[in-house]
Amino acid sequence: MMQWGVMPPEQIGSQKRTRTLGLNSVTRQFNELAVPGLGGVKYVKPVFLACLGIQVAQQVRDLGKHVNNLQVTNAIEALACYLGYKENNWQPNRRLRGITKLRAPKNTTYDTFSAAYFYVTQPMRMSTVQALPALGLVNSKGERFNNFRLSEQGADLVSAGCAITKINVTNFLTQWVLGLKQLPHHPYQLTRVLAPHIKLDTMALAIFRQALLSGNETAVIRRKAILEWVKYAECKAWKSWQRPHCIDASHFNDLKSGAYFFALRDKALGLLNVIEVHILGLQSKKLKLSAKLPNGIQDATTLLRQAATAFLALSYDPTCNKEATMFAKSCAQQSDIAVIQFLVEKDEVVLRYIEQCILPAAAFGDPDPVHSEPDNKTQHFAPNISYRVPNMYQLNRDFEGKEDDTDE
């Protein structure tokens, strides 16, 4: 079963249980080495919607109304999903979000769609924040979405994505934000442009693909290599760590090291979850490390130690200051208690360590699933490989006009 890396923000856990173990930087480094600049982008349409939102927000500001990119883009994405659900008779779709909240809006005005808590807490826009500047679709000195302004290439993407209809989509949405236009009773043309499950046409896809394969030379070389690899990945199942001809040795080593590290990280989270479940069943809500550890906790610690040993055996760590190696060495200690103490002290979100005891912390009581990505039953890629690789696989299916992989 596939166990991939994490989606941006590069963290693990829910909004209430953001359990990072201090590994955000390491995780991001491995994902960036795997496919530079891609962020969490999996489909092209959310990138188009993000660019469209930035353009509309700027047009609204030019007309004197104070809005920011986040407000406008979130509202447009919510509208896009609403139109998508209406078009497919409210059937669930992996490209659409917010089916429960969007089903019965009090009206279809911008004020409703931009209201706090109206839409989802993690819109698709969030997956584009790193990719937009990295791929040259916006001009910005950082990764703050509100500071983004469309580049010429980003404007071209918006123009191409809107070209399939005769209505001026950006002007309509600008008037909608200003409260001067209402959603038409039969918004067929708008749905074709906005609905996330309706793919962009060939020209818009070509513009995004050009952005993907342009820019920083080192980053482009790696993105091109992964794109070439995923084109052939669906023809065969992954069997072993054998370097594809299109991936150079350094890139391959980074991919493999990252996969081994993600396996290690998942085992660490797994151990903490086992401890949490055990404490939930204790009347005292306290695990004393001075007593014999339960078999389940011992087994989870052994699996973690094995994953740490496997990572260290690679003798390859491209992370800054060898942070991944330091984490692995701490997880490879022979003392189960030392390993558990190390992890709990890295946690402090769900569990905390006090005087040889493990106690509940603020977010205790709802153990997370360990794996942050859905299983890929087709196993095109190595277990635990950066999620950006299978995301590139899905992007290529967009480029080639293929349907979503049913085993995705």
mmCIF file of C-alpha atoms in Angstrom:
data_model
loop_
_atom_site.group_PDB
_atom_site.id
_atom_site.type_symbol
_atom_site.label_atom_id
_atom_site.label_comp_id
_atom_site.label_asym_id
_atom_site.label_seq_id
_atom_site.Cartn_x
_atom_site.Cartn_y
_atom_site.Cartn_z
ATOM 1 C CA MET A 1 0.000 0.000 0.000
ATOM 2 C CA MET A 2 1.270 3.458 -0.836
ATOM 3 C CA GLN A 3 2.229 5.828 1.987
ATOM 4 C CA TRP A 4 3.218 9.161 0.547
ATOM 5 C CA GLY A 5 4.535 12.422 1.925
ATOM 6 C CA VAL A 6 2.377 15.253 3.177
ATOM 7 C CA MET A 7 0.389 17.993 1.468
ATOM 8 C CA PRO A 8 1.139 21.619 2.113
ATOM 9 C CA PRO A 9 1.028 23.145 4.544
ATOM 10 C CA GLU A 10 3.813 20.640 5.100
ATOM 11 C CA GLN A 11 2.361 19.364 8.361
ATOM 12 C CA ILE A 12 0.614 16.299 9.675
ATOM 13 C CA GLY A 13 -2.637 16.289 11.581
ATOM 14 C CA SER A 14 -5.898 18.160 11.649
ATOM 15 C CA GLN A 15 -6.405 21.839 12.409
ATOM 16 C CA LYS A 16 -6.719 20.974 16.123
ATOM 17 C CA ARG A 17 -3.892 18.414 16.178
ATOM 18 C CA THR A 18 -1.017 19.832 14.202
ATOM 19 C CA ARG A 19 1.589 17.297 15.236
ATOM 20 C CA THR A 20 4.771 18.136 13.352
ATOM 21 C CA LEU A 21 7.474 16.742 15.672
ATOM 22 C CA GLY A 22 9.532 19.695 14.502
ATOM 23 C CA LEU A 23 9.915 18.069 11.080
ATOM 24 C CA ASN A 24 8.242 20.677 8.858
ATOM 25 C CA SER A 25 11.539 21.938 7.492
ATOM 26 C CA VAL A 26 12.884 18.447 6.788
ATOM 27 C CA THR A 27 9.643 17.369 5.134
ATOM 28 C CA ARG A 28 9.596 20.434 2.937
ATOM 29 C CA GLN A 29 13.231 19.950 1.932
ATOM 30 C CA PHE A 30 12.620 16.385 0.784
ATOM 31 C CA ASN A 31 9.478 17.348 -1.145
ATOM 32 C CA GLU A 32 11.275 20.261 -2.764
ATOM 33 C CA LEU A 33 14.181 18.040 -3.787
ATOM 34 C CA ALA A 34 11.736 15.566 -5.316
ATOM 35 C CA VAL A 35 9.750 18.032 -7.459
ATOM 36 C CA PRO A 36 10.911 21.629 -6.971
ATOM 37 C CA GLY A 37 8.323 24.387 -6.879
ATOM 38 C CA LEU A 38 5.222 22.237 -7.304
ATOM 39 C CA GLY A 39 3.852 22.724 -3.797
ATOM 40 C CA GLY A 40 0.631 20.769 -3.367
ATOM 41 C CA VAL A 41 -0.635 21.189 -6.923
ATOM 42 C CA LYS A 42 -2.332 18.039 -8.177
ATOM 43 C CA TYR A 43 -4.727 19.389 -10.804
ATOM 44 C CA VAL A 44 -4.358 22.394 -13.084
ATOM 45 C CA LYS A 45 -7.827 23.884 -12.514
ATOM 46 C CA PRO A 46 -7.164 25.101 -8.940
ATOM 47 C CA VAL A 47 -4.111 26.990 -10.231
ATOM 48 C CA PHE A 48 -6.308 28.695 -12.828
ATOM 49 C CA LEU A 49 -8.911 29.566 -10.165
ATOM 50 C CA ALA A 50 -6.215 31.027 -7.900
ATOM 51 C CA CYS A 51 -4.885 33.192 -10.719
ATOM 52 C CA LEU A 52 -8.423 34.218 -11.639
ATOM 53 C CA GLY A 53 -9.107 35.241 -8.045
ATOM 54 C CA ILE A 54 -5.947 37.348 -7.902
ATOM 55 C CA GLN A 55 -6.883 39.107 -11.152
ATOM 56 C CA VAL A 56 -10.460 39.799 -10.048
ATOM 57 C CA ALA A 57 -9.298 41.078 -6.662
ATOM 58 C CA GLN A 58 -6.965 43.531 -8.383
ATOM 59 C CA GLN A 59 -9.725 44.750 -10.695
ATOM 60 C CA VAL A 60 -12.031 45.281 -7.712
ATOM 61 C CA ARG A 61 -9.334 47.255 -5.877
ATOM 62 C CA ASP A 62 -8.749 49.346 -8.999
ATOM 63 C CA LEU A 63 -12.441 50.276 -8.821
ATOM 64 C CA GLY A 64 -12.061 51.505 -5.241
ATOM 65 C CA LYS A 65 -13.317 48.641 -3.069
ATOM 66 C CA HIS A 66 -10.930 47.284 -0.448
ATOM 67 C CA VAL A 67 -10.637 43.514 -0.801
ATOM 68 C CA ASN A 68 -7.723 41.130 -0.504
ATOM 69 C CA ASN A 69 -6.683 38.217 -2.684
ATOM 70 C CA LEU A 70 -7.627 35.617 -0.070
ATOM 71 C CA GLN A 71 -11.212 36.821 0.352
ATOM 72 C CA VAL A 72 -11.937 37.051 -3.335
ATOM 73 C CA THR A 73 -10.193 33.831 -4.353
ATOM 74 C CA ASN A 74 -11.877 31.811 -1.611
ATOM 75 C CA ALA A 75 -15.268 33.174 -2.665
ATOM 76 C CA ILE A 76 -14.645 32.392 -6.335
ATOM 77 C CA GLU A 77 -13.454 28.884 -5.475
ATOM 78 C CA ALA A 78 -16.561 28.341 -3.342
ATOM 79 C CA LEU A 79 -18.715 29.572 -6.230
ATOM 80 C CA ALA A 80 -16.839 27.287 -8.620
ATOM 81 C CA CYS A 81 -17.498 24.245 -6.412
ATOM 82 C CA TYR A 82 -21.141 25.266 -5.949
ATOM 83 C CA LEU A 83 -21.601 25.429 -9.714
ATOM 84 C CA GLY A 84 -19.747 22.136 -10.098
ATOM 85 C CA TYR A 85 -22.013 20.352 -7.624
ATOM 86 C CA LYS A 86 -25.116 21.776 -9.278
ATOM 87 C CA GLU A 87 -23.847 20.612 -12.662
ATOM 88 C CA ASN A 88 -23.269 17.019 -11.495
ATOM 89 C CA ASN A 89 -26.426 16.778 -9.353
ATOM 90 C CA TRP A 90 -24.551 17.070 -6.048
ATOM 91 C CA GLN A 91 -22.592 13.899 -6.501
ATOM 92 C CA PRO A 92 -19.269 13.716 -4.597
ATOM 93 C CA ASN A 93 -16.214 14.363 -6.741
ATOM 94 C CA ARG A 94 -12.548 14.389 -5.704
ATOM 95 C CA ARG A 95 -12.052 17.686 -7.517
ATOM 96 C CA LEU A 96 -14.857 19.441 -5.617
ATOM 97 C CA ARG A 97 -14.999 20.527 -1.979
ATOM 98 C CA GLY A 98 -17.556 21.745 0.553
ATOM 99 C CA ILE A 99 -20.584 19.672 -0.476
ATOM 100 C CA THR A 100 -22.330 20.062 2.892
ATOM 101 C CA LYS A 101 -21.959 23.808 3.375
ATOM 102 C CA LEU A 102 -22.499 24.714 -0.267
ATOM 103 C CA ARG A 103 -25.738 22.785 -0.704
ATOM 104 C CA ALA A 104 -28.060 25.443 0.680
ATOM 105 C CA PRO A 105 -26.639 28.981 0.602
ATOM 106 C CA LYS A 106 -29.089 31.700 1.653
ATOM 107 C CA ASN A 107 -28.299 33.414 -1.649
ATOM 108 C CA THR A 108 -25.558 33.420 -4.288
ATOM 109 C CA THR A 109 -24.066 36.834 -3.583
ATOM 110 C CA TYR A 110 -20.402 37.542 -3.015
ATOM 111 C CA ASP A 111 -21.139 38.529 0.600
ATOM 112 C CA THR A 112 -22.515 35.046 1.258
ATOM 113 C CA PHE A 113 -19.774 33.144 -0.541
ATOM 114 C CA SER A 114 -16.985 35.188 1.061
ATOM 115 C CA ALA A 115 -18.326 34.931 4.612
ATOM 116 C CA ALA A 116 -16.166 33.306 7.272
ATOM 117 C CA TYR A 117 -16.919 29.604 7.763
ATOM 118 C CA PHE A 118 -19.155 29.461 4.665
ATOM 119 C CA TYR A 119 -16.737 27.289 2.720
ATOM 120 C CA VAL A 120 -14.047 24.776 3.727
ATOM 121 C CA THR A 121 -11.190 25.574 6.124
ATOM 122 C CA GLN A 122 -8.536 24.362 3.662
ATOM 123 C CA PRO A 123 -9.507 25.513 0.151
ATOM 124 C CA MET A 124 -7.691 24.258 -2.925
ATOM 125 C CA ARG A 125 -6.018 27.652 -3.174
ATOM 126 C CA MET A 126 -3.725 26.664 -0.303
ATOM 127 C CA SER A 127 -2.053 24.016 -2.463
ATOM 128 C CA THR A 128 -1.014 26.681 -4.995
ATOM 129 C CA VAL A 129 0.746 29.154 -2.691
ATOM 130 C CA GLN A 130 4.249 27.834 -3.344
ATOM 131 C CA ALA A 131 3.718 26.929 -6.986
ATOM 132 C CA LEU A 132 2.378 30.284 -8.199
ATOM 133 C CA PRO A 133 5.618 32.256 -7.636
ATOM 134 C CA ALA A 134 7.893 29.261 -8.260
ATOM 135 C CA LEU A 135 6.368 28.695 -11.698
ATOM 136 C CA GLY A 136 6.357 32.384 -12.607
ATOM 137 C CA LEU A 137 2.572 32.813 -12.615
ATOM 138 C CA VAL A 138 2.694 35.655 -10.085
ATOM 139 C CA ASN A 139 5.154 38.318 -9.071
ATOM 140 C CA SER A 140 5.914 38.348 -5.374
ATOM 141 C CA LYS A 141 8.820 38.728 -2.971
ATOM 142 C CA GLY A 142 7.479 35.928 -0.759
ATOM 143 C CA GLU A 143 4.741 33.353 -0.402
ATOM 144 C CA ARG A 144 2.004 35.548 1.101
ATOM 145 C CA PHE A 145 -1.011 35.056 -1.136
ATOM 146 C CA ASN A 146 -2.325 38.559 -0.461
ATOM 147 C CA ASN A 147 0.885 40.024 -1.905
ATOM 148 C CA PHE A 148 0.647 38.153 -5.213
ATOM 149 C CA ARG A 149 0.120 40.019 -8.466
ATOM 150 C CA LEU A 150 -0.326 38.157 -11.716
ATOM 151 C CA SER A 151 2.633 37.963 -14.056
ATOM 152 C CA GLU A 152 2.147 38.067 -17.811
ATOM 153 C CA GLN A 153 2.148 34.272 -17.873
ATOM 154 C CA GLY A 154 -0.455 34.122 -15.097
ATOM 155 C CA ALA A 155 -2.651 36.564 -17.009
ATOM 156 C CA ASP A 156 -2.263 34.415 -20.125
ATOM 157 C CA LEU A 157 -3.447 31.378 -18.157
ATOM 158 C CA VAL A 158 -6.551 33.252 -17.000
ATOM 159 C CA SER A 159 -7.272 34.522 -20.501
ATOM 160 C CA ALA A 160 -6.905 31.069 -22.038
ATOM 161 C CA GLY A 161 -9.015 29.446 -19.337
ATOM 162 C CA CYS A 162 -11.835 31.936 -19.904
ATOM 163 C CA ALA A 163 -11.683 31.816 -23.714
ATOM 164 C CA ILE A 164 -14.124 28.903 -24.040
ATOM 165 C CA THR A 165 -17.090 31.198 -23.371
ATOM 166 C CA LYS A 166 -18.344 34.406 -24.954
ATOM 167 C CA ILE A 167 -18.969 36.149 -21.636
ATOM 168 C CA ASN A 168 -16.195 38.179 -20.032
ATOM 169 C CA VAL A 169 -15.713 36.057 -16.926
ATOM 170 C CA THR A 170 -13.298 38.358 -15.093
ATOM 171 C CA ASN A 171 -15.544 41.394 -15.616
ATOM 172 C CA PHE A 172 -18.632 39.445 -14.508
ATOM 173 C CA LEU A 173 -16.875 38.248 -11.349
ATOM 174 C CA THR A 174 -15.611 41.764 -10.643
ATOM 175 C CA GLN A 175 -19.181 43.059 -10.804
ATOM 176 C CA TRP A 176 -20.314 40.098 -8.664
ATOM 177 C CA VAL A 177 -17.780 40.995 -5.969
ATOM 178 C CA LEU A 178 -18.921 44.618 -6.109
ATOM 179 C CA GLY A 179 -22.542 43.479 -5.660
ATOM 180 C CA LEU A 180 -23.568 44.818 -9.061
ATOM 181 C CA LYS A 181 -24.242 41.470 -10.765
ATOM 182 C CA GLN A 182 -26.157 38.391 -9.669
ATOM 183 C CA LEU A 183 -25.548 34.802 -10.669
ATOM 184 C CA PRO A 184 -27.680 33.968 -13.723
ATOM 185 C CA HIS A 185 -30.492 31.430 -13.309
ATOM 186 C CA HIS A 186 -28.854 29.171 -15.881
ATOM 187 C CA PRO A 187 -25.092 29.761 -15.444
ATOM 188 C CA TYR A 188 -23.986 27.193 -18.038
ATOM 189 C CA GLN A 189 -21.187 29.315 -19.517
ATOM 190 C CA LEU A 190 -19.837 30.305 -16.114
ATOM 191 C CA THR A 191 -19.933 26.695 -14.953
ATOM 192 C CA ARG A 192 -17.875 25.560 -17.942
ATOM 193 C CA VAL A 193 -15.148 28.026 -17.003
ATOM 194 C CA LEU A 194 -15.175 27.702 -13.212
ATOM 195 C CA ALA A 195 -16.271 24.199 -12.168
ATOM 196 C CA PRO A 196 -13.153 22.398 -10.837
ATOM 197 C CA HIS A 197 -14.202 19.005 -12.222
ATOM 198 C CA ILE A 198 -14.400 20.396 -15.769
ATOM 199 C CA LYS A 199 -10.845 20.422 -17.074
ATOM 200 C CA LEU A 200 -9.242 23.372 -18.786
ATOM 201 C CA ASP A 201 -8.981 23.371 -22.550
ATOM 202 C CA THR A 202 -5.827 22.561 -24.465
ATOM 203 C CA MET A 203 -4.433 26.101 -24.708
ATOM 204 C CA ALA A 204 -4.712 26.796 -20.987
ATOM 205 C CA LEU A 205 -3.145 23.428 -20.170
ATOM 206 C CA ALA A 206 -0.300 24.208 -22.560
ATOM 207 C CA ILE A 207 0.372 27.531 -20.821
ATOM 208 C CA PHE A 208 0.550 25.849 -17.428
ATOM 209 C CA ARG A 209 2.784 23.108 -18.801
ATOM 210 C CA GLN A 210 5.090 25.761 -20.228
ATOM 211 C CA ALA A 211 5.256 27.421 -16.813
ATOM 212 C CA LEU A 212 6.025 24.060 -15.221
ATOM 213 C CA LEU A 213 8.956 23.526 -17.567
ATOM 214 C CA SER A 214 10.362 27.065 -17.390
ATOM 215 C CA GLY A 215 12.368 29.040 -14.856
ATOM 216 C CA ASN A 216 15.260 28.030 -12.639
ATOM 217 C CA GLU A 217 17.412 25.574 -14.607
ATOM 218 C CA THR A 218 18.049 23.109 -11.780
ATOM 219 C CA ALA A 219 14.383 23.034 -10.802
ATOM 220 C CA VAL A 220 13.279 22.630 -14.417
ATOM 221 C CA ILE A 221 15.643 19.697 -14.960
ATOM 222 C CA ARG A 222 14.068 17.866 -12.027
ATOM 223 C CA ARG A 223 10.486 18.705 -12.976
ATOM 224 C CA LYS A 224 11.119 17.561 -16.550
ATOM 225 C CA ALA A 225 12.652 14.318 -15.309
ATOM 226 C CA ILE A 226 9.685 13.529 -13.068
ATOM 227 C CA LEU A 227 7.238 14.427 -15.828
ATOM 228 C CA GLU A 228 9.018 12.059 -18.201
ATOM 229 C CA TRP A 229 9.029 9.329 -15.553
ATOM 230 C CA VAL A 230 5.319 9.568 -14.745
ATOM 231 C CA LYS A 231 4.387 9.346 -18.427
ATOM 232 C CA TYR A 232 5.454 5.721 -18.386
ATOM 233 C CA ALA A 233 4.671 4.896 -14.766
ATOM 234 C CA GLU A 234 1.120 3.696 -15.427
ATOM 235 C CA CYS A 235 2.433 1.043 -17.817
ATOM 236 C CA LYS A 236 3.941 -0.969 -14.985
ATOM 237 C CA ALA A 237 3.735 -1.432 -11.233
ATOM 238 C CA TRP A 238 6.612 -0.381 -8.990
ATOM 239 C CA LYS A 239 8.777 -3.334 -7.961
ATOM 240 C CA SER A 240 12.055 -2.116 -6.519
ATOM 241 C CA TRP A 241 14.323 0.875 -6.136
ATOM 242 C CA GLN A 242 15.786 0.856 -9.640
ATOM 243 C CA ARG A 243 16.735 4.240 -11.076
ATOM 244 C CA PRO A 244 14.690 5.229 -14.146
ATOM 245 C CA HIS A 245 16.853 6.348 -17.064
ATOM 246 C CA CYS A 246 15.334 9.845 -16.968
ATOM 247 C CA ILE A 247 16.273 10.487 -13.303
ATOM 248 C CA ASP A 248 19.909 11.363 -12.593
ATOM 249 C CA ALA A 249 21.726 9.699 -9.685
ATOM 250 C CA SER A 250 21.618 12.687 -7.339
ATOM 251 C CA HIS A 251 17.885 13.201 -7.911
ATOM 252 C CA PHE A 252 17.236 9.491 -7.426
ATOM 253 C CA ASN A 253 19.175 9.453 -4.162
ATOM 254 C CA ASP A 254 17.109 12.402 -2.923
ATOM 255 C CA LEU A 255 13.870 10.605 -3.833
ATOM 256 C CA LYS A 256 14.942 7.405 -2.103
ATOM 257 C CA SER A 257 16.252 9.150 1.003
ATOM 258 C CA GLY A 258 13.028 11.127 1.242
ATOM 259 C CA ALA A 259 10.900 7.992 0.960
ATOM 260 C CA TYR A 260 12.861 6.278 3.722
ATOM 261 C CA PHE A 261 12.566 9.372 5.891
ATOM 262 C CA PHE A 262 8.788 9.606 5.340
ATOM 263 C CA ALA A 263 8.509 5.947 6.357
ATOM 264 C CA LEU A 264 10.449 6.769 9.517
ATOM 265 C CA ARG A 265 8.276 9.775 10.285
ATOM 266 C CA ASP A 266 5.094 7.720 9.825
ATOM 267 C CA LYS A 267 6.372 5.044 12.199
ATOM 268 C CA ALA A 268 7.120 7.767 14.778
ATOM 269 C CA LEU A 269 3.582 9.086 14.499
ATOM 270 C CA GLY A 270 2.305 5.529 14.635
ATOM 271 C CA LEU A 271 4.088 4.919 17.921
ATOM 272 C CA LEU A 272 2.649 8.099 19.425
ATOM 273 C CA ASN A 273 -0.829 7.079 18.306
ATOM 274 C CA VAL A 274 -0.420 3.637 19.901
ATOM 275 C CA ILE A 275 0.605 5.315 23.169
ATOM 276 C CA GLU A 276 -2.351 7.687 22.982
ATOM 277 C CA VAL A 277 -4.816 4.855 22.404
ATOM 278 C CA HIS A 278 -3.334 2.954 25.346
ATOM 279 C CA ILE A 279 -3.618 5.971 27.663
ATOM 280 C CA LEU A 280 -7.218 6.516 26.563
ATOM 281 C CA GLY A 281 -8.019 3.103 28.042
ATOM 282 C CA LEU A 282 -6.351 3.813 31.378
ATOM 283 C CA GLN A 283 -8.396 5.142 34.260
ATOM 284 C CA SER A 284 -5.436 7.193 35.466
ATOM 285 C CA LYS A 285 -4.800 8.604 31.960
ATOM 286 C CA LYS A 286 -1.088 8.188 32.677
ATOM 287 C CA LEU A 287 1.561 5.846 31.217
ATOM 288 C CA LYS A 288 4.365 5.172 33.715
ATOM 289 C CA LEU A 289 7.635 4.479 31.925
ATOM 290 C CA SER A 290 9.014 2.920 35.092
ATOM 291 C CA ALA A 291 6.634 -0.024 34.580
ATOM 292 C CA LYS A 292 6.879 -2.701 31.866
ATOM 293 C CA LEU A 293 5.713 -1.302 28.548
ATOM 294 C CA PRO A 294 2.650 -2.944 26.954
ATOM 295 C CA ASN A 295 3.407 -5.287 24.037
ATOM 296 C CA GLY A 296 1.720 -3.024 21.501
ATOM 297 C CA ILE A 297 3.931 -0.082 22.430
ATOM 298 C CA GLN A 298 7.030 -2.288 22.387
ATOM 299 C CA ASP A 299 6.126 -3.565 18.914
ATOM 300 C CA ALA A 300 5.547 -0.039 17.577
ATOM 301 C CA THR A 301 8.889 1.082 19.020
ATOM 302 C CA THR A 302 10.640 -1.838 17.324
ATOM 303 C CA LEU A 303 9.088 -0.913 13.961
ATOM 304 C CA LEU A 304 10.225 2.684 14.442
ATOM 305 C CA ARG A 305 13.772 1.578 15.294
ATOM 306 C CA GLN A 306 13.863 -0.595 12.165
ATOM 307 C CA ALA A 307 12.741 2.338 9.988
ATOM 308 C CA ALA A 308 15.378 4.584 11.578
ATOM 309 C CA THR A 309 18.078 1.965 11.010
ATOM 310 C CA ALA A 310 17.028 1.586 7.376
ATOM 311 C CA PHE A 311 17.299 5.344 6.814
ATOM 312 C CA LEU A 312 20.698 5.534 8.480
ATOM 313 C CA ALA A 313 21.948 2.580 6.408
ATOM 314 C CA LEU A 314 21.521 4.685 3.257
ATOM 315 C CA SER A 315 24.343 6.958 4.497
ATOM 316 C CA TYR A 316 22.764 9.740 2.468
ATOM 317 C CA ASP A 317 21.078 12.795 3.965
ATOM 318 C CA PRO A 318 20.658 15.921 1.801
ATOM 319 C CA THR A 319 18.876 17.942 4.494
ATOM 320 C CA CYS A 320 20.311 21.071 6.055
ATOM 321 C CA ASN A 321 22.599 20.286 9.019
ATOM 322 C CA LYS A 322 21.712 16.586 8.612
ATOM 323 C CA GLU A 323 18.462 17.146 10.511
ATOM 324 C CA ALA A 324 16.954 13.922 9.173
ATOM 325 C CA THR A 325 19.936 11.910 10.394
ATOM 326 C CA MET A 326 19.755 13.446 13.871
ATOM 327 C CA PHE A 327 16.088 12.532 14.109
ATOM 328 C CA ALA A 328 16.795 8.992 12.877
ATOM 329 C CA LYS A 329 19.610 8.474 15.385
ATOM 330 C CA SER A 330 17.335 9.465 18.245
ATOM 331 C CA CYS A 331 14.708 7.011 17.009
ATOM 332 C CA ALA A 332 17.301 4.244 16.658
ATOM 333 C CA GLN A 333 18.321 4.258 20.331
ATOM 334 C CA GLN A 334 18.290 0.804 21.904
ATOM 335 C CA SER A 335 16.291 1.934 24.924
ATOM 336 C CA ASP A 336 12.541 1.941 24.222
ATOM 337 C CA ILE A 337 12.027 4.440 27.023
ATOM 338 C CA ALA A 338 14.660 6.808 25.593
ATOM 339 C CA VAL A 339 12.971 6.679 22.165
ATOM 340 C CA ILE A 340 9.522 7.311 23.630
ATOM 341 C CA GLN A 341 10.757 10.162 25.803
ATOM 342 C CA PHE A 342 12.450 11.756 22.796
ATOM 343 C CA LEU A 343 9.300 11.631 20.669
ATOM 344 C CA VAL A 344 6.934 12.829 23.355
ATOM 345 C CA GLU A 345 9.206 15.771 24.126
ATOM 346 C CA LYS A 346 9.144 16.566 20.393
ATOM 347 C CA ASP A 347 5.342 16.373 20.478
ATOM 348 C CA GLU A 348 3.920 18.342 23.427
ATOM 349 C CA VAL A 349 0.718 18.772 21.373
ATOM 350 C CA VAL A 350 -1.083 15.512 22.138
ATOM 351 C CA LEU A 351 1.227 13.925 24.711
ATOM 352 C CA ARG A 352 3.650 15.371 27.259
ATOM 353 C CA TYR A 353 6.454 13.941 29.371
ATOM 354 C CA ILE A 354 6.701 14.675 33.097
ATOM 355 C CA GLU A 355 8.826 12.759 35.581
ATOM 356 C CA GLN A 356 8.945 9.364 33.868
ATOM 357 C CA CYS A 357 5.262 9.561 32.901
ATOM 358 C CA ILE A 358 3.438 10.191 29.638
ATOM 359 C CA LEU A 359 0.372 12.387 30.164
ATOM 360 C CA PRO A 360 -2.298 13.905 27.918
ATOM 361 C CA ALA A 361 -1.569 17.317 26.394
ATOM 362 C CA ALA A 362 -3.990 19.898 24.983
ATOM 363 C CA ALA A 363 -5.054 17.985 21.833
ATOM 364 C CA PHE A 364 -5.275 14.543 23.434
ATOM 365 C CA GLY A 365 -8.151 12.181 22.743
ATOM 366 C CA ASP A 366 -8.655 11.754 19.003
ATOM 367 C CA PRO A 367 -5.840 9.696 17.466
ATOM 368 C CA ASP A 368 -5.032 10.669 13.867
ATOM 369 C CA PRO A 369 -4.608 8.244 11.005
ATOM 370 C CA VAL A 370 -0.861 8.065 10.405
ATOM 371 C CA HIS A 371 -0.800 8.352 6.626
ATOM 372 C CA SER A 372 -1.507 11.773 5.223
ATOM 373 C CA GLU A 373 -2.223 10.660 1.660
ATOM 374 C CA PRO A 374 -4.753 8.181 0.277
ATOM 375 C CA ASP A 375 -3.476 4.750 -0.705
ATOM 376 C CA ASN A 376 -2.581 4.347 -4.368
ATOM 377 C CA LYS A 377 -3.657 0.828 -5.239
ATOM 378 C CA THR A 378 -1.900 0.915 -8.596
ATOM 379 C CA GLN A 379 1.511 1.285 -6.883
ATOM 380 C CA HIS A 380 3.121 3.147 -9.765
ATOM 381 C CA PHE A 381 5.770 4.549 -7.431
ATOM 382 C CA ALA A 382 7.852 3.471 -4.472
ATOM 383 C CA PRO A 383 6.218 3.316 -1.038
ATOM 384 C CA ASN A 384 6.476 6.601 0.896
ATOM 385 C CA ILE A 385 7.816 8.562 -2.071
ATOM 386 C CA SER A 386 7.127 12.302 -1.949
ATOM 387 C CA TYR A 387 3.462 13.009 -2.655
ATOM 388 C CA ARG A 388 4.603 15.433 -5.350
ATOM 389 C CA VAL A 389 5.588 12.554 -7.635
ATOM 390 C CA PRO A 390 2.102 11.000 -7.858
ATOM 391 C CA ASN A 391 0.719 14.548 -8.051
ATOM 392 C CA MET A 392 2.849 15.085 -11.160
ATOM 393 C CA TYR A 393 1.432 11.824 -12.485
ATOM 394 C CA GLN A 394 -2.071 13.265 -12.103
ATOM 395 C CA LEU A 395 -1.040 16.552 -13.711
ATOM 396 C CA ASN A 396 0.247 14.628 -16.702
ATOM 397 C CA ARG A 397 -3.152 12.946 -17.009
ATOM 398 C CA ASP A 398 -4.634 16.443 -17.225
ATOM 399 C CA PHE A 399 -2.123 17.372 -19.926
ATOM 400 C CA GLU A 400 -2.955 14.235 -21.913
ATOM 401 C CA GLY A 401 -6.710 14.640 -21.519
ATOM 402 C CA LYS A 402 -7.124 11.402 -19.578
ATOM 403 C CA GLU A 403 -9.739 10.705 -16.937
ATOM 404 C CA ASP A 404 -8.734 10.617 -13.286
ATOM 405 C CA ASP A 405 -7.102 7.379 -12.225
ATOM 406 C CA THR A 406 -9.871 5.351 -10.541
ATOM 407 C CA ASP A 407 -7.259 3.793 -8.240
ATOM 408 C CA GLU A 408 -5.899 7.182 -7.212
#
